[in-house]
Backbone atoms as SQL, in Angstrom:
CREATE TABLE atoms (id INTEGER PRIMARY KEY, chain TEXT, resi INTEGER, resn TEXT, atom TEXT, x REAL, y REAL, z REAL);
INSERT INTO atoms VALUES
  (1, 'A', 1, 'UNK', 'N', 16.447, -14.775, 10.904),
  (2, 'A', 1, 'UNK', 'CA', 16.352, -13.409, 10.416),
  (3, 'A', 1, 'UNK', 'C', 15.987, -12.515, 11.606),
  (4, 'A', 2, 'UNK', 'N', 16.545, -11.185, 11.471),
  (5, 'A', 2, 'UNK', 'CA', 15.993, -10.245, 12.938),
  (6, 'A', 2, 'UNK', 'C', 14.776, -10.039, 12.857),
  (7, 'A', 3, 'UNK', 'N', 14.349, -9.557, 13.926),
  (8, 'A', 3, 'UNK', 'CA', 12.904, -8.959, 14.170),
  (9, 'A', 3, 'UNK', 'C', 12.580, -8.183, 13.018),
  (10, 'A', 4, 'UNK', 'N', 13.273, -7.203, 13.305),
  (11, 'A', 4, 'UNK', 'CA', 13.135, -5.881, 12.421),
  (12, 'A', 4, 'UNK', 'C', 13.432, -6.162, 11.006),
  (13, 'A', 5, 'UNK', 'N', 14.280, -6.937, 10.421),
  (14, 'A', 5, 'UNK', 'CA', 13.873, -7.375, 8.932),
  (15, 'A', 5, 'UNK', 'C', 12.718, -7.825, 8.510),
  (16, 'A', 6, 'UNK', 'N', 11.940, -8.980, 9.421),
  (17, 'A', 6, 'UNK', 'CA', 11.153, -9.894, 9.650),
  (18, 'A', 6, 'UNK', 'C', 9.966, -8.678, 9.052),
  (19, 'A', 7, 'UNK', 'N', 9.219, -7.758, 10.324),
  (20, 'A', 7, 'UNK', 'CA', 8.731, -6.171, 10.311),
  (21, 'A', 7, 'UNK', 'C', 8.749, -5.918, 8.734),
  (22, 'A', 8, 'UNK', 'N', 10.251, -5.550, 8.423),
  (23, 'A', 8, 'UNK', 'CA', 9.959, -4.993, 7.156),
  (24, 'A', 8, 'UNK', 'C', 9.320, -5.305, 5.823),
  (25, 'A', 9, 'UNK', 'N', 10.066, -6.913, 5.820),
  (26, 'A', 9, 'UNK', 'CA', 9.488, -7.991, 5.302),
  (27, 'A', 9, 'UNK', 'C', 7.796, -7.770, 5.051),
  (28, 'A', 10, 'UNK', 'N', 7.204, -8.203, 6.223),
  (29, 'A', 10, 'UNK', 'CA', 5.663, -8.075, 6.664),
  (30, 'A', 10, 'UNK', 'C', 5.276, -6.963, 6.181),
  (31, 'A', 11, 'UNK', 'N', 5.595, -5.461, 6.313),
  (32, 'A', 11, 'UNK', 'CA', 5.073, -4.002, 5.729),
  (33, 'A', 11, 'UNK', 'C', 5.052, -4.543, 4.132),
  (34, 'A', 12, 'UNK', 'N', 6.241, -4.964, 3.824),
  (35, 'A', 12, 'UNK', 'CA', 6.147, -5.214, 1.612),
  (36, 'A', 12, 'UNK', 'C', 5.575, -5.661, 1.362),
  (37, 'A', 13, 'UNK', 'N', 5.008, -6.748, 1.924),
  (38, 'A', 13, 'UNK', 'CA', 3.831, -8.302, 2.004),
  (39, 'A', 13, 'UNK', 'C', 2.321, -7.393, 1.770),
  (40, 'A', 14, 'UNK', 'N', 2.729, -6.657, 3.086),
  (41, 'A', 14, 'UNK', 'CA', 1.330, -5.772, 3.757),
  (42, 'A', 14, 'UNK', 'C', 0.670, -5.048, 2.456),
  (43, 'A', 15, 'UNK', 'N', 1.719, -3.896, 1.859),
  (44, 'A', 15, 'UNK', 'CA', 1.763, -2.982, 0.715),
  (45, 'A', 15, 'UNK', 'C', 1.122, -3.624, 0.012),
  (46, 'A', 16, 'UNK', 'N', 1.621, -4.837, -0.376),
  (47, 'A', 16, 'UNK', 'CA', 1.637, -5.325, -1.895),
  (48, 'A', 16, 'UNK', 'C', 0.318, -5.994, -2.108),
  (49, 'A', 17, 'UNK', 'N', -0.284, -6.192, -0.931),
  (50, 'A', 17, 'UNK', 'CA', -1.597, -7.202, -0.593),
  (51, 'A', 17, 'UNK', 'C', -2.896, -6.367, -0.510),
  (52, 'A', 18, 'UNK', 'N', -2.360, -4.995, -0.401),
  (53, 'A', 18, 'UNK', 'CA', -3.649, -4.195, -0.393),
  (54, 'A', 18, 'UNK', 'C', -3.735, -3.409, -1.780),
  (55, 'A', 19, 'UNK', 'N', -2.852, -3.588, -2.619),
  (56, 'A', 19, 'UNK', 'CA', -2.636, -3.142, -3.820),
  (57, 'A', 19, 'UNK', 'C', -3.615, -4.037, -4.807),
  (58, 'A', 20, 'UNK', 'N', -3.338, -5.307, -4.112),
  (59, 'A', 20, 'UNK', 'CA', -3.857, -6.271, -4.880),
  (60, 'A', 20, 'UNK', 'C', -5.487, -6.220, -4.709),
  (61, 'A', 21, 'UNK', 'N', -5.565, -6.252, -3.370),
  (62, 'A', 21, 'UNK', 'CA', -7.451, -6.037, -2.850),
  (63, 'A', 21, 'UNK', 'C', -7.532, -4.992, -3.357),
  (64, 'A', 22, 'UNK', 'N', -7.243, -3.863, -3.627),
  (65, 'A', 22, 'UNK', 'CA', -7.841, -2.586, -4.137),
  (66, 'A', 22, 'UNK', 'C', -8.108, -2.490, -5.583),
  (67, 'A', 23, 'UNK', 'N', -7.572, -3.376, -6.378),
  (68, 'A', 23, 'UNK', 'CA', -7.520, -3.762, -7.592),
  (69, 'A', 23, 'UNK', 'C', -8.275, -4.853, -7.846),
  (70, 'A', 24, 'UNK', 'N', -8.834, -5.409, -7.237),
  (71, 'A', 24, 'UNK', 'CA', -10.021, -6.550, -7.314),
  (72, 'A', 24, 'UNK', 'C', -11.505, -5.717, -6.583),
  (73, 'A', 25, 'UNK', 'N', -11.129, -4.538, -5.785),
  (74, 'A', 25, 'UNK', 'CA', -12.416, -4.093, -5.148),
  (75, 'A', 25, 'UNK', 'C', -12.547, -3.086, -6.512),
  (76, 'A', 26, 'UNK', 'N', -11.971, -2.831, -7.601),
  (77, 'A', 26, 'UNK', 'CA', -12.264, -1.682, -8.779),
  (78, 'A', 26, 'UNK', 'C', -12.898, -3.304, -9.415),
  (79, 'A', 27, 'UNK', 'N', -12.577, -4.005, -9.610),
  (80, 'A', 27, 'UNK', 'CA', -13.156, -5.169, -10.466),
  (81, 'A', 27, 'UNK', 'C', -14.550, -6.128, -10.259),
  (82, 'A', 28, 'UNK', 'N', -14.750, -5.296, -8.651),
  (83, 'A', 28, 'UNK', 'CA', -15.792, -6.180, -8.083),
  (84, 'A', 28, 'UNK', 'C', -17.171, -5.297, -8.279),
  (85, 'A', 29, 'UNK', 'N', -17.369, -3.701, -9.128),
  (86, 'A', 29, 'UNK', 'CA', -18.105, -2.986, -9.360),
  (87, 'A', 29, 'UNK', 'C', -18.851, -2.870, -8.295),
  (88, 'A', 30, 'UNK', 'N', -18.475, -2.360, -7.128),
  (89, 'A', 30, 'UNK', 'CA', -19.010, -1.429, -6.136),
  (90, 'A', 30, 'UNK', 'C', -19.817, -3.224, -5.622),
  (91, 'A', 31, 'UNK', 'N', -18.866, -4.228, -5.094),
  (92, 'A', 31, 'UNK', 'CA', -19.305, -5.532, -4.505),
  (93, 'A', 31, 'UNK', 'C', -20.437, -6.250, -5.398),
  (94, 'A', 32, 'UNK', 'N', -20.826, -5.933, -6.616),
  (95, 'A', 32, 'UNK', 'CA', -22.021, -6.834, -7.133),
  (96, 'A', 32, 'UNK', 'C', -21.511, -7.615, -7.986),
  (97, 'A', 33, 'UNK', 'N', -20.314, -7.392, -8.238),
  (98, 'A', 33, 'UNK', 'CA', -19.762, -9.231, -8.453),
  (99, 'A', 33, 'UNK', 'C', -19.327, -9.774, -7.380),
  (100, 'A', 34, 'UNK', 'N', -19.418, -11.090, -7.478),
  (101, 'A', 34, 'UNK', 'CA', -18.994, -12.375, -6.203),
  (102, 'A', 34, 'UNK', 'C', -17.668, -12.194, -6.018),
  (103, 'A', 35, 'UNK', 'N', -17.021, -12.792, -6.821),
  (104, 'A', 35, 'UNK', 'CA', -15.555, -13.444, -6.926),
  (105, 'A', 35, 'UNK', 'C', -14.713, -12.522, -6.645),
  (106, 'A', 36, 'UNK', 'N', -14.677, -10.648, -7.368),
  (107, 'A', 36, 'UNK', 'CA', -13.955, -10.325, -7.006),
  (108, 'A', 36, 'UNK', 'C', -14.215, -9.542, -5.885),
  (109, 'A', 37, 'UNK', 'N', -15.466, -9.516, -5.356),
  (110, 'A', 37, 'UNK', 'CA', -15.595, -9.030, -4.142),
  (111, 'A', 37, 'UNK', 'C', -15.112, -9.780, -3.200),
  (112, 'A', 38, 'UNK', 'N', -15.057, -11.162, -2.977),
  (113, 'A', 38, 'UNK', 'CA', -14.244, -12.011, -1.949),
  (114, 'A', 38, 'UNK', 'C', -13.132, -11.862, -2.013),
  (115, 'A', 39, 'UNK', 'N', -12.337, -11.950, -3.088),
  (116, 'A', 39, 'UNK', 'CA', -10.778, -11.826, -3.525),
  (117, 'A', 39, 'UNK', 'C', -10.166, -10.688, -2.637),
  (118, 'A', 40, 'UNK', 'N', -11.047, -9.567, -2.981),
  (119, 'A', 40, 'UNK', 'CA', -10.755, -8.166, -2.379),
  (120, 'A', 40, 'UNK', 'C', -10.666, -8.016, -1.108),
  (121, 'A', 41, 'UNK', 'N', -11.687, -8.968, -0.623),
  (122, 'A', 41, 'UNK', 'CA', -11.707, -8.762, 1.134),
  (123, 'A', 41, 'UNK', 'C', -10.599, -9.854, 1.782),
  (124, 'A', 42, 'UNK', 'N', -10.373, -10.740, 0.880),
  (125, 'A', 42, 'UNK', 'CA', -9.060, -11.816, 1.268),
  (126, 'A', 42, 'UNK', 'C', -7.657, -11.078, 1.087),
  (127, 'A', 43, 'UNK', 'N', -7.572, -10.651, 0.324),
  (128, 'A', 43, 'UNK', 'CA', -6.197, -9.595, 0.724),
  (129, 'A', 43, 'UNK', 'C', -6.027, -8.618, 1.332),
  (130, 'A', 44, 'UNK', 'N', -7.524, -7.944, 1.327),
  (131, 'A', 44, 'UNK', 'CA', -7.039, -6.424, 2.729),
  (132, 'A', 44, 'UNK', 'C', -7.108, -7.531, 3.856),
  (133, 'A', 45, 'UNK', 'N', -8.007, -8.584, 3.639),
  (134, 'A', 45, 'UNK', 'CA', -7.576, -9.409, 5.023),
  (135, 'A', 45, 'UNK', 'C', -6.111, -9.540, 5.599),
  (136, 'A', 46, 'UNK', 'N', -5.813, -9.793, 4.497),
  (137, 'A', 46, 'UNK', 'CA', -4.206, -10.526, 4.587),
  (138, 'A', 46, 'UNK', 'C', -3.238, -9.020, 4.971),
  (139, 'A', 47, 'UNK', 'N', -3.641, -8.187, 4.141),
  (140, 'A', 47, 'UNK', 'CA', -3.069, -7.078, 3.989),
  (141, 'A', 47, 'UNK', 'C', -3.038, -6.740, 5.645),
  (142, 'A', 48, 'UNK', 'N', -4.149, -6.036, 6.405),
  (143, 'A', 48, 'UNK', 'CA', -3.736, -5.915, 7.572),
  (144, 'A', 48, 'UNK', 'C', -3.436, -6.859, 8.784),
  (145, 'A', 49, 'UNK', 'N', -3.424, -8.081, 8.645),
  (146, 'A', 49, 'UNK', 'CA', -2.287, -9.050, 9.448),
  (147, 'A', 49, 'UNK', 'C', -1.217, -8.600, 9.366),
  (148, 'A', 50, 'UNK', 'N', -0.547, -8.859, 8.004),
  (149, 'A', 50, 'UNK', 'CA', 0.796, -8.125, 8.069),
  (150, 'A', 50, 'UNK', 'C', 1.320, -6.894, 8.442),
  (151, 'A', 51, 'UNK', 'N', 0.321, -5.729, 8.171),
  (152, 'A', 51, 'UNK', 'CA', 0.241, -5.029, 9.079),
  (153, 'A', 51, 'UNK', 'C', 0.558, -4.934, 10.330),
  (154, 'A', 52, 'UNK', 'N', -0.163, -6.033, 11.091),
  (155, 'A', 52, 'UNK', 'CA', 0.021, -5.978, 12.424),
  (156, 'A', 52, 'UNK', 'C', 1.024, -6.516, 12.853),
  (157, 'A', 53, 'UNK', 'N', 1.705, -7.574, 12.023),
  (158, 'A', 53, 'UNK', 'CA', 3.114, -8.219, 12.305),
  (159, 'A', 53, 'UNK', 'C', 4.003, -7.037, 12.117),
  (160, 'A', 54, 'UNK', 'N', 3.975, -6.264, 11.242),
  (161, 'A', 54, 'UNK', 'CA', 5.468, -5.441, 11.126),
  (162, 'A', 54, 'UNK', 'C', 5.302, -4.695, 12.378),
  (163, 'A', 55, 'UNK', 'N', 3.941, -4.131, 13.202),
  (164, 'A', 55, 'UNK', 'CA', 3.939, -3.362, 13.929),
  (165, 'A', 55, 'UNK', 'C', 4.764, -3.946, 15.266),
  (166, 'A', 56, 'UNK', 'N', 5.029, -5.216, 15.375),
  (167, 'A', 56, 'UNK', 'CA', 5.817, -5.480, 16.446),
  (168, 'A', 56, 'UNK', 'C', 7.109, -5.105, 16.788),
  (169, 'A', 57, 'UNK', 'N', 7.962, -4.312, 15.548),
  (170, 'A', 57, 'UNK', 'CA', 9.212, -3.352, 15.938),
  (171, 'A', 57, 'UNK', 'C', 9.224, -1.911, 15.749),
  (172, 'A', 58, 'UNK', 'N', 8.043, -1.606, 13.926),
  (173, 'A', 58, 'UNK', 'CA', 8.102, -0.465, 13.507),
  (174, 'A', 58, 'UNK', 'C', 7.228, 0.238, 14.276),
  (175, 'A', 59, 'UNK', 'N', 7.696, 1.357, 14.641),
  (176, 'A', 59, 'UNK', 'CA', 6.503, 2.506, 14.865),
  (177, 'A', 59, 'UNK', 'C', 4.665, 2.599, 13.878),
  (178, 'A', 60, 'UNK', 'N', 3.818, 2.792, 14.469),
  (179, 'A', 60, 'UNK', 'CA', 2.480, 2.526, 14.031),
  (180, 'A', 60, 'UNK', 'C', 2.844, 3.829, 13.224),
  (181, 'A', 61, 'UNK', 'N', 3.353, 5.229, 13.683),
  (182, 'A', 61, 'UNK', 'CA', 3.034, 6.210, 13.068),
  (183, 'A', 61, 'UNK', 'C', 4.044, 5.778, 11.264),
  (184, 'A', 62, 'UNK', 'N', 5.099, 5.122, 11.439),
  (185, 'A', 62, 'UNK', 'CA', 5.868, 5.455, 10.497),
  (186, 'A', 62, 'UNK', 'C', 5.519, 4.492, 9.631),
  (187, 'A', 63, 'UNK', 'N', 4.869, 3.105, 10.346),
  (188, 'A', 63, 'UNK', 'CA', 4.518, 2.116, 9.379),
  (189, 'A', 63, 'UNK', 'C', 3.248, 2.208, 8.229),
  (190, 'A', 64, 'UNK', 'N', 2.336, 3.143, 9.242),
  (191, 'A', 64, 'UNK', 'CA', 1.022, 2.891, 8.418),
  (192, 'A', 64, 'UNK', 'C', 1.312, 4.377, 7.508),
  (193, 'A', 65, 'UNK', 'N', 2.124, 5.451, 7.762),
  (194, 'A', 65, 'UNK', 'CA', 2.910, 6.446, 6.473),
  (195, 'A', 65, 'UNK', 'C', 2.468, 5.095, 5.394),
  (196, 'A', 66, 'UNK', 'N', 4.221, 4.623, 5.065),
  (197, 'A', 66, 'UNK', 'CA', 4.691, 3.974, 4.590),
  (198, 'A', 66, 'UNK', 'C', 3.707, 2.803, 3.696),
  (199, 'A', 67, 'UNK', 'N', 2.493, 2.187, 4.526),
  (200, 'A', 67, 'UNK', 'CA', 1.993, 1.405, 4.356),
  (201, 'A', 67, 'UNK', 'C', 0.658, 1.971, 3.087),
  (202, 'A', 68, 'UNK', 'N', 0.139, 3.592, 3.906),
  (203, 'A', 68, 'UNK', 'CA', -0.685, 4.126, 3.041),
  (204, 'A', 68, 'UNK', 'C', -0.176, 4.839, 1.983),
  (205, 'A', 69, 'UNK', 'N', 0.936, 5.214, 1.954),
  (206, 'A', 69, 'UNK', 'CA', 2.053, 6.090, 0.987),
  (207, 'A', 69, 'UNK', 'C', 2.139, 4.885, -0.218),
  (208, 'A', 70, 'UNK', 'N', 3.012, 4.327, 0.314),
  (209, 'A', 70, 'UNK', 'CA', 2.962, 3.058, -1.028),
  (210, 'A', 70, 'UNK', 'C', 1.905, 2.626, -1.807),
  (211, 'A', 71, 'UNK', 'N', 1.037, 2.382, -0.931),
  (212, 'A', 71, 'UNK', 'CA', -0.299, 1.431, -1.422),
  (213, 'A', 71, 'UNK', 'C', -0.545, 2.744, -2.427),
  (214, 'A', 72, 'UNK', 'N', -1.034, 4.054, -2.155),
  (215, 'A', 72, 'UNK', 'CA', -1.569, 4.661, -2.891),
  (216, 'A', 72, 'UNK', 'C', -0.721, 5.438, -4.235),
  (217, 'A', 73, 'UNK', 'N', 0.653, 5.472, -3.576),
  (218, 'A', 73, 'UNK', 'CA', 1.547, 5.030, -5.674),
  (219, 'A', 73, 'UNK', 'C', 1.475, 3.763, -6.146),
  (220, 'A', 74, 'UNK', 'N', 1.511, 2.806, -5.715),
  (221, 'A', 74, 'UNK', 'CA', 1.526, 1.720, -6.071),
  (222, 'A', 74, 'UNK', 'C', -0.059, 1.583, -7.050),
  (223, 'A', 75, 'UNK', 'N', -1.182, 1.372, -6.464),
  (224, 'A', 75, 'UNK', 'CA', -2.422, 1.536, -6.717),
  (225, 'A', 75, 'UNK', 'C', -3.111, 2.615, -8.102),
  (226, 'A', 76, 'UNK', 'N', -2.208, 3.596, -7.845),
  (227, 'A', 76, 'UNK', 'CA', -2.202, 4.453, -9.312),
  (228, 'A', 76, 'UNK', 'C', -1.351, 3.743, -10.068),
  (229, 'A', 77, 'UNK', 'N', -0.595, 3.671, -10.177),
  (230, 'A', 77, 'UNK', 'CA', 0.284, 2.668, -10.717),
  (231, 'A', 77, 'UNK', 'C', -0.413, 1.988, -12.041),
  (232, 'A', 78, 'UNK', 'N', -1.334, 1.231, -11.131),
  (233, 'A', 78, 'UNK', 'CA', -2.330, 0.248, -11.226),
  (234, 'A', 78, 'UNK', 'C', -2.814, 0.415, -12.169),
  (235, 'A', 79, 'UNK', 'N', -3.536, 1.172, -11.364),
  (236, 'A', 79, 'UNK', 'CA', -4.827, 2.306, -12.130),
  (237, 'A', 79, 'UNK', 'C', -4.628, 2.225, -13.707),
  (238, 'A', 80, 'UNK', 'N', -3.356, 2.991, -13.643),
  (239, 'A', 80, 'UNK', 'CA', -2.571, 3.562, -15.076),
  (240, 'A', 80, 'UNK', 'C', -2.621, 2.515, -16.158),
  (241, 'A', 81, 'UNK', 'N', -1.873, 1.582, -15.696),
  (242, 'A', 81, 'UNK', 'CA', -1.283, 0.339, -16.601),
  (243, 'A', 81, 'UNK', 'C', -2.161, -0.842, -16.957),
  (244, 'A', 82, 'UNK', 'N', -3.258, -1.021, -15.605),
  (245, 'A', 82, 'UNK', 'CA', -4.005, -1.970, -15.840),
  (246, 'A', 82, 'UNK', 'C', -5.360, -1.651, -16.191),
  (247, 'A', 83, 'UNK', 'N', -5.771, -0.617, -15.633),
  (248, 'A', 83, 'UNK', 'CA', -7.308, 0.371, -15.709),
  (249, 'A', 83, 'UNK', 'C', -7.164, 1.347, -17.121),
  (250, 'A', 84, 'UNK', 'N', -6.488, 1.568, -17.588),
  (251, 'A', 84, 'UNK', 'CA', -5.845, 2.653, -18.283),
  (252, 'A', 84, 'UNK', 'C', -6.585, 4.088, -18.149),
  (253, 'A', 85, 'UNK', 'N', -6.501, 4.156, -17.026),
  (254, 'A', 85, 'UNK', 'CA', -6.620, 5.756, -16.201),
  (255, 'A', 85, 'UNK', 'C', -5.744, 6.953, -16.213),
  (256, 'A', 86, 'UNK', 'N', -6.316, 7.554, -16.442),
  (257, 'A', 86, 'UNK', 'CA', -5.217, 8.592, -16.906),
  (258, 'A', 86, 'UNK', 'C', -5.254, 9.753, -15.732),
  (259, 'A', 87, 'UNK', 'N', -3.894, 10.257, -14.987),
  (260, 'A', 87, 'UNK', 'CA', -3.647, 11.017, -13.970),
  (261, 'A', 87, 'UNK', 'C', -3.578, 12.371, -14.767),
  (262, 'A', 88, 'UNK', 'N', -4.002, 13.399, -14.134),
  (263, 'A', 88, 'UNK', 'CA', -3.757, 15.019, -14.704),
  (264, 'A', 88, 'UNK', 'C', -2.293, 15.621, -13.970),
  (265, 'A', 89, 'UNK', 'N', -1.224, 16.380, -14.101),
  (266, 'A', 89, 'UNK', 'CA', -0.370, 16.533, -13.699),
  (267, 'A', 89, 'UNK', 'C', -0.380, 17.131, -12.083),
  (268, 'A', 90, 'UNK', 'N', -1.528, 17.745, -11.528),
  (269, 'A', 90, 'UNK', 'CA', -1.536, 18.263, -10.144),
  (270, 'A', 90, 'UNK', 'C', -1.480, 17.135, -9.564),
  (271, 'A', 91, 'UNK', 'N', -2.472, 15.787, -10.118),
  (272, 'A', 91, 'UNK', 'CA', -2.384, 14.785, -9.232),
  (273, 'A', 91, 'UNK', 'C', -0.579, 13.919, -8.963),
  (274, 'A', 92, 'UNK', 'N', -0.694, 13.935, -10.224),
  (275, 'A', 92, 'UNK', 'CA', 1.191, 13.549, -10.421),
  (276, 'A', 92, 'UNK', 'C', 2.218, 14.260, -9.357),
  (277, 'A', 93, 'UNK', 'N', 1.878, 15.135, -9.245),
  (278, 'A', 93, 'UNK', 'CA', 2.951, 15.832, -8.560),
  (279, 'A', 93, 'UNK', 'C', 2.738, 15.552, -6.860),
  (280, 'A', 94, 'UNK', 'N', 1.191, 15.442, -6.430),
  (281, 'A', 94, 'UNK', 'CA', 0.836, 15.154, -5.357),
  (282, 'A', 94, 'UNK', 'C', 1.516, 13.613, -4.786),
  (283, 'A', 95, 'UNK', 'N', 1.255, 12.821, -5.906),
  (284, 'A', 95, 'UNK', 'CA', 2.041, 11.322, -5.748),
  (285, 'A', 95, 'UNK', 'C', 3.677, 11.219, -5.779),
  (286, 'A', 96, 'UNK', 'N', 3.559, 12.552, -5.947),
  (287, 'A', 96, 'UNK', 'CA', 5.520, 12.523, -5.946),
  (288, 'A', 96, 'UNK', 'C', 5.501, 13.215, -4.596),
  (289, 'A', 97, 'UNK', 'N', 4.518, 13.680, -3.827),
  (290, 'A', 97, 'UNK', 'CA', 5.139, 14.395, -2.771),
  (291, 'A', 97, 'UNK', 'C', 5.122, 13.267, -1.588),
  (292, 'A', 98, 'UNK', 'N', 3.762, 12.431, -1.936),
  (293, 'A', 98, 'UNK', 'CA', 3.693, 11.356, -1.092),
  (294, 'A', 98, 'UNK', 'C', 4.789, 10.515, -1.299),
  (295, 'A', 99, 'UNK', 'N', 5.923, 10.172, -2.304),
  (296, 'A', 99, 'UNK', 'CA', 6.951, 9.174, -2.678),
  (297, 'A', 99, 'UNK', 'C', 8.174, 9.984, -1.941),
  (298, 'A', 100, 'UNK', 'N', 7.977, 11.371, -2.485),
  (299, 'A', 100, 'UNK', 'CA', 9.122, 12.050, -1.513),
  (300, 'A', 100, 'UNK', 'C', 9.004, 11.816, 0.123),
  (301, 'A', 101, 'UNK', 'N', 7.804, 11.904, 0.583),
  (302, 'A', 101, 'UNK', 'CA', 7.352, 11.455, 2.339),
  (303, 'A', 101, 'UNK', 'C', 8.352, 10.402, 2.761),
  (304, 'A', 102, 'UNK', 'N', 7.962, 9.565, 1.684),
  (305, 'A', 102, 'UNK', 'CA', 8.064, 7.911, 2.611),
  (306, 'A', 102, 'UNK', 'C', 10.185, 8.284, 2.484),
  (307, 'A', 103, 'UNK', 'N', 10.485, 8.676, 1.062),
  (308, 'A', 103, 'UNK', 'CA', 11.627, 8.537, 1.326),
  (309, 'A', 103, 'UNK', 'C', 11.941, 9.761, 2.519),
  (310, 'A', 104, 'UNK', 'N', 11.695, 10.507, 2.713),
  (311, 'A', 104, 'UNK', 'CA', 12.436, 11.439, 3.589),
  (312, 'A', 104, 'UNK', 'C', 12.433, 10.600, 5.086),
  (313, 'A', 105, 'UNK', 'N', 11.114, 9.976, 5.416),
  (314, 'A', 105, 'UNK', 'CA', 10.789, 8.725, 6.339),
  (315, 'A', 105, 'UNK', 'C', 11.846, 7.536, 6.534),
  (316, 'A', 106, 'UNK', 'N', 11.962, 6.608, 5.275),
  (317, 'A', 106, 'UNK', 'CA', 12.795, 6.127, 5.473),
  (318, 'A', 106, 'UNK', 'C', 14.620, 6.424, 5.296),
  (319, 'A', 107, 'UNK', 'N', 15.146, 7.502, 4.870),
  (320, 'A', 107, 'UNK', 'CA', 16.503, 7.950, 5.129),
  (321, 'A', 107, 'UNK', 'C', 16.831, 8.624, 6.331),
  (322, 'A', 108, 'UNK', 'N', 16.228, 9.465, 6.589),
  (323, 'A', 108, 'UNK', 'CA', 16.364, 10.728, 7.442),
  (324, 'A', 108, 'UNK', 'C', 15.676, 10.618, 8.908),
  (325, 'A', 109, 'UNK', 'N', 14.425, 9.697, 8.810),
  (326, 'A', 109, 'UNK', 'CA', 13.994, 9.614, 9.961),
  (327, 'A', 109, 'UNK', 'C', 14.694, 8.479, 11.217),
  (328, 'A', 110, 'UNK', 'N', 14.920, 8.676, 12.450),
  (329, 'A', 110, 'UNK', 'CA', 15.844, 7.616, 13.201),
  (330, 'A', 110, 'UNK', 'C', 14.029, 6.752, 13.973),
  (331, 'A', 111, 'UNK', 'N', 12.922, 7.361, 13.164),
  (332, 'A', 111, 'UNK', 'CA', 12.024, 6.738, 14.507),
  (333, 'A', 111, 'UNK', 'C', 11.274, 5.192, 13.325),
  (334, 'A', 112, 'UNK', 'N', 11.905, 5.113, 12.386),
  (335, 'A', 112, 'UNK', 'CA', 11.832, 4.106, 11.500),
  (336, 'A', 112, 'UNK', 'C', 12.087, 2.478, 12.150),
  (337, 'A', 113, 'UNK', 'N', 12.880, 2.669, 12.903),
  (338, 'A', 113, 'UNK', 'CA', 13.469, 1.551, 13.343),
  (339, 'A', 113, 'UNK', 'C', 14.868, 0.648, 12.226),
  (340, 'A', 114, 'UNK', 'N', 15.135, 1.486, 11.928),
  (341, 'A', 114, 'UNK', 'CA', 16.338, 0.855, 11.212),
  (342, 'A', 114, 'UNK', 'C', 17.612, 1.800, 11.608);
């Protein structure tokens, strides 16, 4: 597989791993439970390795966009479905501007590396 798939690969891994720690650090009540306080710190663990692997083709500026853009729709997401949190529409629209970012990032931008 190329580098740069490899990269991209690693950023989805990255995303998806801090989605997961951020969702065990809401479960770990501010660290005074055990279990999911370890859980939490084992995937942002994981989370920024991969990080640092994609950074070997992608740009730092466009990856960690991308990396904090996602995580934080993704993470409401979360919030929503699994927390049953409820967003007010200013915030909604703010998460669409951050979804609009990443895409304008990844179509339009040439410093993406793709």
């Amino acid at each position: 597989m190329n580098p740069t798939m490899l990269s991209w690969a690693a950023l989805g891994g990255a995303i998806a791993c801090e989605v997961v720690g951020t969702a065990f650090l809401n479960k770990s009540v501010q660290f005074t439970k055990l279990t999911p306080a370890i859980i939490s710190l084992a995937f942002y663990g994981v989370s920024f390795y991969l990080l640092a692997q994609a950074l070997r083709t992608l740009p730092i500026g466009v990856a960690y966009a991308i990396w904090a853009g996602l995580g934080i729709v993704l993470t409401a997401i979360v919030g929503i479905v699994v927390f049953q949190q409820r967003l007010d529409w200013i915030a909604m629209v703010g998460i669409g501007f951050i979804v609009l970012g990443v895409v304008i990032i990844n179509v339009f931008s040439r410093a993406g590396g793709h």
